[in-house]
Tab-separated table of N, CA, C and O in Angstrom:
chain	number	residue	atom	x	y	z
A	883	PRO	N	0.824	-1.204	0.000
A	883	PRO	CA	0.000	0.000	0.000
A	883	PRO	C	0.862	1.260	0.000
A	883	PRO	O	1.977	1.245	0.483
A	884	GLY	N	0.312	2.318	-0.524
A	884	GLY	CA	1.010	3.599	-0.543
A	884	GLY	C	1.107	4.179	0.859
A	884	GLY	O	0.438	3.719	1.784
A	885	PRO	N	1.936	5.201	1.033
A	885	PRO	CA	2.123	5.776	2.373
A	885	PRO	C	0.853	6.352	2.977
A	885	PRO	O	0.726	6.426	4.186
A	886	ASP	N	-0.108	6.754	2.136
A	886	ASP	CA	-1.350	7.311	2.676
A	886	ASP	C	-2.324	6.231	3.122
A	886	ASP	O	-3.340	6.521	3.731
A	887	LYS	N	-2.040	4.963	2.832
A	887	LYS	CA	-2.932	3.872	3.219
A	887	LYS	C	-2.282	2.905	4.205
A	887	LYS	O	-2.821	1.873	4.504
A	888	VAL	N	-1.088	3.228	4.700
A	888	VAL	CA	-0.423	2.376	5.683
A	888	VAL	C	-1.082	2.606	7.033
A	888	VAL	O	-1.136	3.735	7.507
A	889	PRO	N	-1.602	1.536	7.649
A	889	PRO	CA	-2.249	1.714	8.945
A	889	PRO	C	-1.257	2.185	10.002
A	889	PRO	O	-0.113	1.744	10.022
A	890	PRO	N	-1.691	3.075	10.886
A	890	PRO	CA	-0.812	3.503	11.964
A	890	PRO	C	-0.524	2.340	12.911
A	890	PRO	O	-1.296	1.383	12.976
A	891	PRO	N	0.571	2.414	13.669
A	891	PRO	CA	0.963	1.294	14.523
A	891	PRO	C	-0.061	0.925	15.588
A	891	PRO	O	-0.088	-0.215	16.030
A	892	TRP	N	-0.928	1.859	16.015
A	892	TRP	CA	-1.908	1.531	17.038
A	892	TRP	C	-2.977	0.567	16.538
A	892	TRP	O	-3.793	0.108	17.310
A	893	LEU	N	-2.945	0.210	15.245
A	893	LEU	CA	-3.938	-0.726	14.722
A	893	LEU	C	-3.397	-2.141	14.567
A	893	LEU	O	-3.969	-2.950	13.874
A	894	ASP	N	-2.296	-2.462	15.245
A	894	ASP	CA	-1.734	-3.804	15.140
A	894	ASP	C	-2.737	-4.871	15.551
A	894	ASP	O	-2.782	-5.947	14.984
A	895	SER	N	-3.537	-4.587	16.546
A	895	SER	CA	-4.532	-5.523	17.034
A	895	SER	C	-5.910	-4.935	16.726
A	895	SER	O	-6.640	-4.496	17.600
A	896	ARG	N	-6.276	-4.926	15.473
A	896	ARG	CA	-7.444	-4.175	14.996
A	896	ARG	C	-8.750	-4.437	15.731
A	896	ARG	O	-9.354	-3.501	16.232
A	897	PRO	N	-9.225	-5.680	15.795
A	897	PRO	CA	-10.537	-5.859	16.448
A	897	PRO	C	-10.548	-5.412	17.906
A	897	PRO	O	-11.501	-4.782	18.351
A	898	LEU	N	-9.486	-5.694	18.631
A	898	LEU	CA	-9.436	-5.288	20.031
A	898	LEU	C	-9.343	-3.773	20.142
A	898	LEU	O	-10.019	-3.152	20.968
A	899	GLN	N	-8.527	-3.153	19.304
A	899	GLN	CA	-8.400	-1.699	19.322
A	899	GLN	C	-9.742	-1.039	19.033
A	899	GLN	O	-10.143	-0.106	19.728
A	900	VAL	N	-10.436	-1.507	18.009
A	900	VAL	CA	-11.726	-0.922	17.639
A	900	VAL	C	-12.704	-1.043	18.801
A	900	VAL	O	-13.444	-0.109	19.107
A	901	LYS	N	-12.685	-2.174	19.471
A	901	LYS	CA	-13.569	-2.381	20.624
A	901	LYS	C	-13.325	-1.303	21.686
A	901	LYS	O	-14.254	-0.708	22.220
A	902	TYR	N	-12.048	-1.027	21.971
A	902	TYR	CA	-11.739	-0.019	22.987
A	902	TYR	C	-12.015	1.399	22.490
A	902	TYR	O	-12.442	2.253	23.269
A	903	PHE	N	-11.817	1.651	21.212
A	903	PHE	CA	-12.187	2.949	20.651
A	903	PHE	C	-13.691	3.169	20.815
A	903	PHE	O	-14.131	4.261	21.160
A	904	GLN	N	-14.477	2.109	20.565
A	904	GLN	CA	-15.929	2.225	20.686
A	904	GLN	C	-16.333	2.518	22.123
A	904	GLN	O	-17.207	3.355	22.365
A	905	LYS	N	-15.690	1.859	23.079
A	905	LYS	CA	-16.011	2.114	24.492
A	905	LYS	C	-15.687	3.557	24.878
A	905	LYS	O	-16.459	4.216	25.556
A	906	ALA	N	-14.540	4.037	24.418
A	906	ALA	CA	-14.151	5.417	24.729
A	906	ALA	C	-15.053	6.412	23.998
A	906	ALA	O	-15.390	7.468	24.543
A	907	ALA	N	-15.453	6.076	22.778
A	907	ALA	CA	-16.322	6.963	22.002
A	907	ALA	C	-17.696	7.098	22.655
A	907	ALA	O	-18.316	8.163	22.572
A	908	GLU	N	-18.156	6.045	23.304
A	908	GLU	CA	-19.432	6.119	24.019
A	908	GLU	C	-19.392	7.199	25.099
A	908	GLU	O	-20.416	7.769	25.447
A	909	LYS	N	-18.196	7.491	25.597
A	909	LYS	CA	-18.016	8.539	26.605
A	909	LYS	C	-17.616	9.867	25.965
A	909	LYS	O	-17.181	10.785	26.644
A	910	LYS	N	-17.746	9.935	24.627
A	910	LYS	CA	-17.473	11.152	23.848
A	910	LYS	C	-16.002	11.576	23.913
A	910	LYS	O	-15.688	12.762	23.836
A	911	TYR	N	-15.093	10.605	24.028
A	911	TYR	CA	-13.659	10.889	24.029
A	911	TYR	C	-13.244	11.188	22.590
A	911	TYR	O	-13.275	10.320	21.721
A	912	ALA	N	-12.884	12.447	22.332
A	912	ALA	CA	-12.665	12.935	20.968
A	912	ALA	C	-11.636	12.137	20.163
A	912	ALA	O	-11.899	11.795	19.007
A	913	PRO	N	-10.461	11.809	20.718
A	913	PRO	CA	-9.513	11.041	19.916
A	913	PRO	C	-10.052	9.669	19.501
A	913	PRO	O	-9.775	9.191	18.391
A	914	ALA	N	-10.839	9.041	20.353
A	914	ALA	CA	-11.423	7.744	19.993
A	914	ALA	C	-12.446	7.909	18.875
A	914	ALA	O	-12.511	7.085	17.959
A	915	LEU	N	-13.230	8.974	18.926
A	915	LEU	CA	-14.194	9.239	17.852
A	915	LEU	C	-13.456	9.424	16.525
A	915	LEU	O	-13.864	8.883	15.494
A	916	ARG	N	-12.359	10.170	16.566
A	916	ARG	CA	-11.574	10.405	15.346
A	916	ARG	C	-10.995	9.095	14.813
A	916	ARG	O	-11.040	8.823	13.620
A	917	LYS	N	-10.453	8.274	15.708
A	917	LYS	CA	-9.861	7.009	15.271
A	917	LYS	C	-10.916	6.061	14.723
A	917	LYS	O	-10.664	5.332	13.765
A	918	LEU	N	-12.107	6.084	15.295
A	918	LEU	CA	-13.200	5.288	14.726
A	918	LEU	C	-13.573	5.809	13.343
A	918	LEU	O	-13.923	5.031	12.458
A	919	GLY	N	-13.499	7.119	13.163
A	919	GLY	CA	-13.734	7.680	11.835
A	919	GLY	C	-12.733	7.158	10.835
A	919	GLY	O	-13.094	6.753	9.728
A	920	TRP	N	-11.472	7.125	11.225
A	920	TRP	CA	-10.425	6.626	10.333
A	920	TRP	C	-10.658	5.152	10.008
A	920	TRP	O	-10.545	4.737	8.861
A	921	CYS	N	-11.011	4.373	11.046
A	921	CYS	CA	-11.290	2.947	10.827
A	921	CYS	C	-12.473	2.769	9.882
A	921	CYS	O	-12.428	1.937	8.968
A	922	SER	N	-13.527	3.545	10.081
A	922	SER	CA	-14.714	3.443	9.229
A	922	SER	C	-14.423	3.906	7.808
A	922	SER	O	-14.915	3.316	6.842
A	923	GLU	N	-13.631	4.931	7.661
A	923	GLU	CA	-13.296	5.440	6.334
A	923	GLU	C	-12.498	4.416	5.532
A	923	GLU	O	-12.699	4.270	4.322
A	924	ASN	N	-11.621	3.691	6.211
A	924	ASN	CA	-10.707	2.791	5.525
A	924	ASN	C	-11.049	1.308	5.660
A	924	ASN	O	-10.340	0.469	5.116
A	925	GLY	N	-12.116	0.985	6.390
A	925	GLY	CA	-12.492	-0.419	6.558
A	925	GLY	C	-11.499	-1.191	7.404
A	925	GLY	O	-11.211	-2.351	7.126
A	926	ILE	N	-10.976	-0.563	8.435
A	926	ILE	CA	-10.003	-1.194	9.321
A	926	ILE	C	-10.711	-1.673	10.587
A	926	ILE	O	-11.142	-0.875	11.410
A	927	GLY	N	-10.874	-2.974	10.719
A	927	GLY	CA	-11.521	-3.548	11.901
A	927	GLY	C	-13.031	-3.437	11.903
A	927	GLY	O	-13.688	-4.014	12.752
A	928	VAL	N	-13.583	-2.673	10.981
A	928	VAL	CA	-15.032	-2.519	10.814
A	928	VAL	C	-15.323	-2.428	9.319
A	928	VAL	O	-14.416	-2.217	8.517
A	929	LYS	N	-16.596	-2.555	8.968
A	929	LYS	CA	-16.990	-2.414	7.564
A	929	LYS	C	-16.746	-0.973	7.106
A	929	LYS	O	-17.011	-0.024	7.844
A	930	LYS	N	-16.231	-0.830	5.897
A	930	LYS	CA	-15.972	0.505	5.339
A	930	LYS	C	-17.296	1.250	5.189
A	930	LYS	O	-18.244	0.745	4.584
A	931	ASP	N	-17.365	2.437	5.775
A	931	ASP	CA	-18.602	3.215	5.773
A	931	ASP	C	-18.241	4.706	5.812
A	931	ASP	O	-18.091	5.290	6.888
A	932	PRO	N	-18.079	5.333	4.633
A	932	PRO	CA	-17.680	6.739	4.594
A	932	PRO	C	-18.643	7.678	5.335
A	932	PRO	O	-18.194	8.635	5.974
A	933	ALA	N	-19.937	7.407	5.268
A	933	ALA	CA	-20.898	8.275	5.963
A	933	ALA	C	-20.702	8.184	7.476
A	933	ALA	O	-20.747	9.200	8.176
A	934	GLN	N	-20.474	6.979	7.971
A	934	GLN	CA	-20.228	6.810	9.402
A	934	GLN	C	-18.905	7.467	9.793
A	934	GLN	O	-18.791	8.074	10.857
A	935	ALA	N	-17.909	7.355	8.914
A	935	ALA	CA	-16.616	7.997	9.170
A	935	ALA	C	-16.805	9.498	9.336
A	935	ALA	O	-16.296	10.096	10.297
A	936	PHE	N	-17.541	10.107	8.416
A	936	PHE	CA	-17.796	11.547	8.509
A	936	PHE	C	-18.500	11.886	9.813
A	936	PHE	O	-18.145	12.857	10.489
A	937	ASN	N	-19.460	11.073	10.202
A	937	ASN	CA	-20.188	11.289	11.452
A	937	ASN	C	-19.232	11.270	12.649
A	937	ASN	O	-19.288	12.147	13.523
A	938	PHE	N	-18.341	10.282	12.686
A	938	PHE	CA	-17.370	10.210	13.783
A	938	PHE	C	-16.443	11.424	13.771
A	938	PHE	O	-16.137	11.987	14.825
A	939	TYR	N	-15.973	11.819	12.587
A	939	TYR	CA	-15.090	12.991	12.497
A	939	TYR	C	-15.798	14.246	12.991
A	939	TYR	O	-15.209	15.062	13.699
A	940	GLU	N	-17.071	14.409	12.617
A	940	GLU	CA	-17.828	15.582	13.074
A	940	GLU	C	-17.992	15.591	14.588
A	940	GLU	O	-17.860	16.626	15.222
A	941	GLN	N	-18.281	14.423	15.158
A	941	GLN	CA	-18.422	14.332	16.610
A	941	GLN	C	-17.097	14.666	17.294
A	941	GLN	O	-17.070	15.356	18.316
A	942	SER	N	-16.011	14.161	16.719
A	942	SER	CA	-14.691	14.457	17.271
A	942	SER	C	-14.401	15.949	17.212
A	942	SER	O	-13.926	16.542	18.189
A	943	ALA	N	-14.702	16.559	16.075
A	943	ALA	CA	-14.488	18.000	15.915
A	943	ALA	C	-15.338	18.781	16.910
A	943	ALA	O	-14.859	19.737	17.534
A	944	SER	N	-16.581	18.371	17.089
A	944	SER	CA	-17.477	19.053	18.028
A	944	SER	C	-17.004	18.927	19.469
A	944	SER	O	-17.350	19.751	20.314
A	945	SER	N	-16.205	17.905	19.731
A	945	SER	CA	-15.659	17.702	21.074
A	945	SER	C	-14.334	18.433	21.267
A	945	SER	O	-13.672	18.268	22.279
A	946	GLY	N	-13.932	19.211	20.259
A	946	GLY	CA	-12.740	20.035	20.392
A	946	GLY	C	-11.451	19.437	19.858
A	946	GLY	O	-10.377	19.968	20.114
A	947	ASP	N	-11.531	18.325	19.128
A	947	ASP	CA	-10.325	17.690	18.601
A	947	ASP	C	-9.910	18.356	17.288
A	947	ASP	O	-10.637	18.279	16.300
A	948	PRO	N	-8.748	19.022	17.245
A	948	PRO	CA	-8.332	19.690	16.003
A	948	PRO	C	-8.138	18.721	14.836
A	948	PRO	O	-8.433	19.065	13.698
A	949	LEU	N	-7.682	17.495	15.120
A	949	LEU	CA	-7.527	16.525	14.034
A	949	LEU	C	-8.894	16.045	13.538
A	949	LEU	O	-9.054	15.735	12.358
A	950	GLY	N	-9.871	15.989	14.426
A	950	GLY	CA	-11.230	15.665	14.001
A	950	GLY	C	-11.761	16.739	13.069
A	950	GLY	O	-12.413	16.446	12.065
A	951	THR	N	-11.450	17.998	13.393
A	951	THR	CA	-11.851	19.117	12.539
A	951	THR	C	-11.192	19.003	11.172
A	951	THR	O	-11.831	19.195	10.136
A	952	TYR	N	-9.905	18.674	11.170
A	952	TYR	CA	-9.179	18.491	9.906
A	952	TYR	C	-9.842	17.412	9.057
A	952	TYR	O	-10.099	17.619	7.859
A	953	HIS	N	-10.110	16.243	9.659
A	953	HIS	CA	-10.679	15.129	8.889
A	953	HIS	C	-12.101	15.434	8.416
A	953	HIS	O	-12.475	15.066	7.302
A	954	ALA	N	-12.893	16.123	9.233
A	954	ALA	CA	-14.238	16.511	8.793
A	954	ALA	C	-14.136	17.462	7.607
A	954	ALA	O	-14.869	17.322	6.619
A	955	GLY	N	-13.210	18.412	7.666
A	955	GLY	CA	-13.003	19.335	6.551
A	955	GLY	C	-12.538	18.612	5.298
A	955	GLY	O	-12.976	18.925	4.189
A	956	ARG	N	-11.655	17.618	5.481
A	956	ARG	CA	-11.180	16.829	4.344
A	956	ARG	C	-12.337	16.071	3.702
A	956	ARG	O	-12.420	15.965	2.477
A	957	CYS	N	-13.253	15.581	4.525
A	957	CYS	CA	-14.433	14.880	3.992
A	957	CYS	C	-15.282	15.837	3.162
A	957	CYS	O	-15.748	15.474	2.082
A	958	PHE	N	-15.489	17.060	3.661
A	958	PHE	CA	-16.236	18.057	2.895
A	958	PHE	C	-15.520	18.381	1.593
A	958	PHE	O	-16.145	18.493	0.533
A	959	LEU	N	-14.222	18.528	1.654
A	959	LEU	CA	-13.446	18.883	0.472
A	959	LEU	C	-13.501	17.789	-0.590
A	959	LEU	O	-13.704	18.055	-1.774
A	960	ASP	N	-13.351	16.528	-0.154
A	960	ASP	CA	-13.258	15.408	-1.090
A	960	ASP	C	-14.565	14.651	-1.295
A	960	ASP	O	-14.609	13.700	-2.078
A	961	GLY	N	-15.621	15.024	-0.560
A	961	GLY	CA	-16.900	14.322	-0.706
A	961	GLY	C	-16.876	12.916	-0.124
A	961	GLY	O	-17.410	11.992	-0.706
A	962	ILE	N	-16.263	12.756	1.034
A	962	ILE	CA	-16.189	11.453	1.695
A	962	ILE	C	-17.315	11.375	2.712
A	962	ILE	O	-17.297	12.041	3.752
A	963	GLY	N	-18.334	10.591	2.406
A	963	GLY	CA	-19.449	10.400	3.321
A	963	GLY	C	-20.409	11.571	3.380
A	963	GLY	O	-21.349	11.566	4.158
A	964	VAL	N	-20.172	12.575	2.555
A	964	VAL	CA	-20.989	13.785	2.532
A	964	VAL	C	-20.814	14.398	1.143
A	964	VAL	O	-19.813	14.136	0.477
A	965	ASN	N	-21.777	15.188	0.706
A	965	ASN	CA	-21.619	15.860	-0.580
A	965	ASN	C	-20.429	16.813	-0.514
A	965	ASN	O	-20.274	17.543	0.463
A	966	ALA	N	-19.598	16.778	-1.540
A	966	ALA	CA	-18.429	17.654	-1.586
A	966	ALA	C	-18.874	19.110	-1.489
A	966	ALA	O	-19.818	19.520	-2.159
A	967	ASP	N	-18.191	19.865	-0.638
A	967	ASP	CA	-18.478	21.277	-0.449
A	967	ASP	C	-17.166	21.981	-0.122
A	967	ASP	O	-16.889	22.284	1.034
A	968	PRO	N	-16.341	22.238	-1.142
A	968	PRO	CA	-15.043	22.879	-0.892
A	968	PRO	C	-15.155	24.192	-0.128
A	968	PRO	O	-14.319	24.506	0.702
A	969	ALA	N	-16.207	24.953	-0.372
A	969	ALA	CA	-16.377	26.230	0.323
A	969	ALA	C	-16.652	25.998	1.813
A	969	ALA	O	-16.232	26.778	2.654
A	970	GLY	N	-17.371	24.928	2.131
A	970	GLY	CA	-17.688	24.621	3.520
A	970	GLY	C	-16.564	23.935	4.255
A	970	GLY	O	-16.567	23.841	5.478
A	971	ALA	N	-15.572	23.447	3.501
A	971	ALA	CA	-14.440	22.743	4.125
A	971	ALA	C	-13.628	23.756	4.888
A	971	ALA	O	-13.089	23.534	5.898
């Protein structure tokens, strides 16, 4: 895979990691919401679901995570899970 599709090292144990991300996300922990977005966007440990990825990124951004804001904006820019809206990105 290209450098943009190489999973980060925290995904070595994908199903277990996703399980813990989900538990933390239930408590609105912003980094976990963002990581679930990444997993959903790329089909890592869960079924690929761009709309769900965008939802997780938005929740992360709303919780104050700057990287969540970045990923939500990238989704708007590229039309990932949402209609492309470069002006709104």
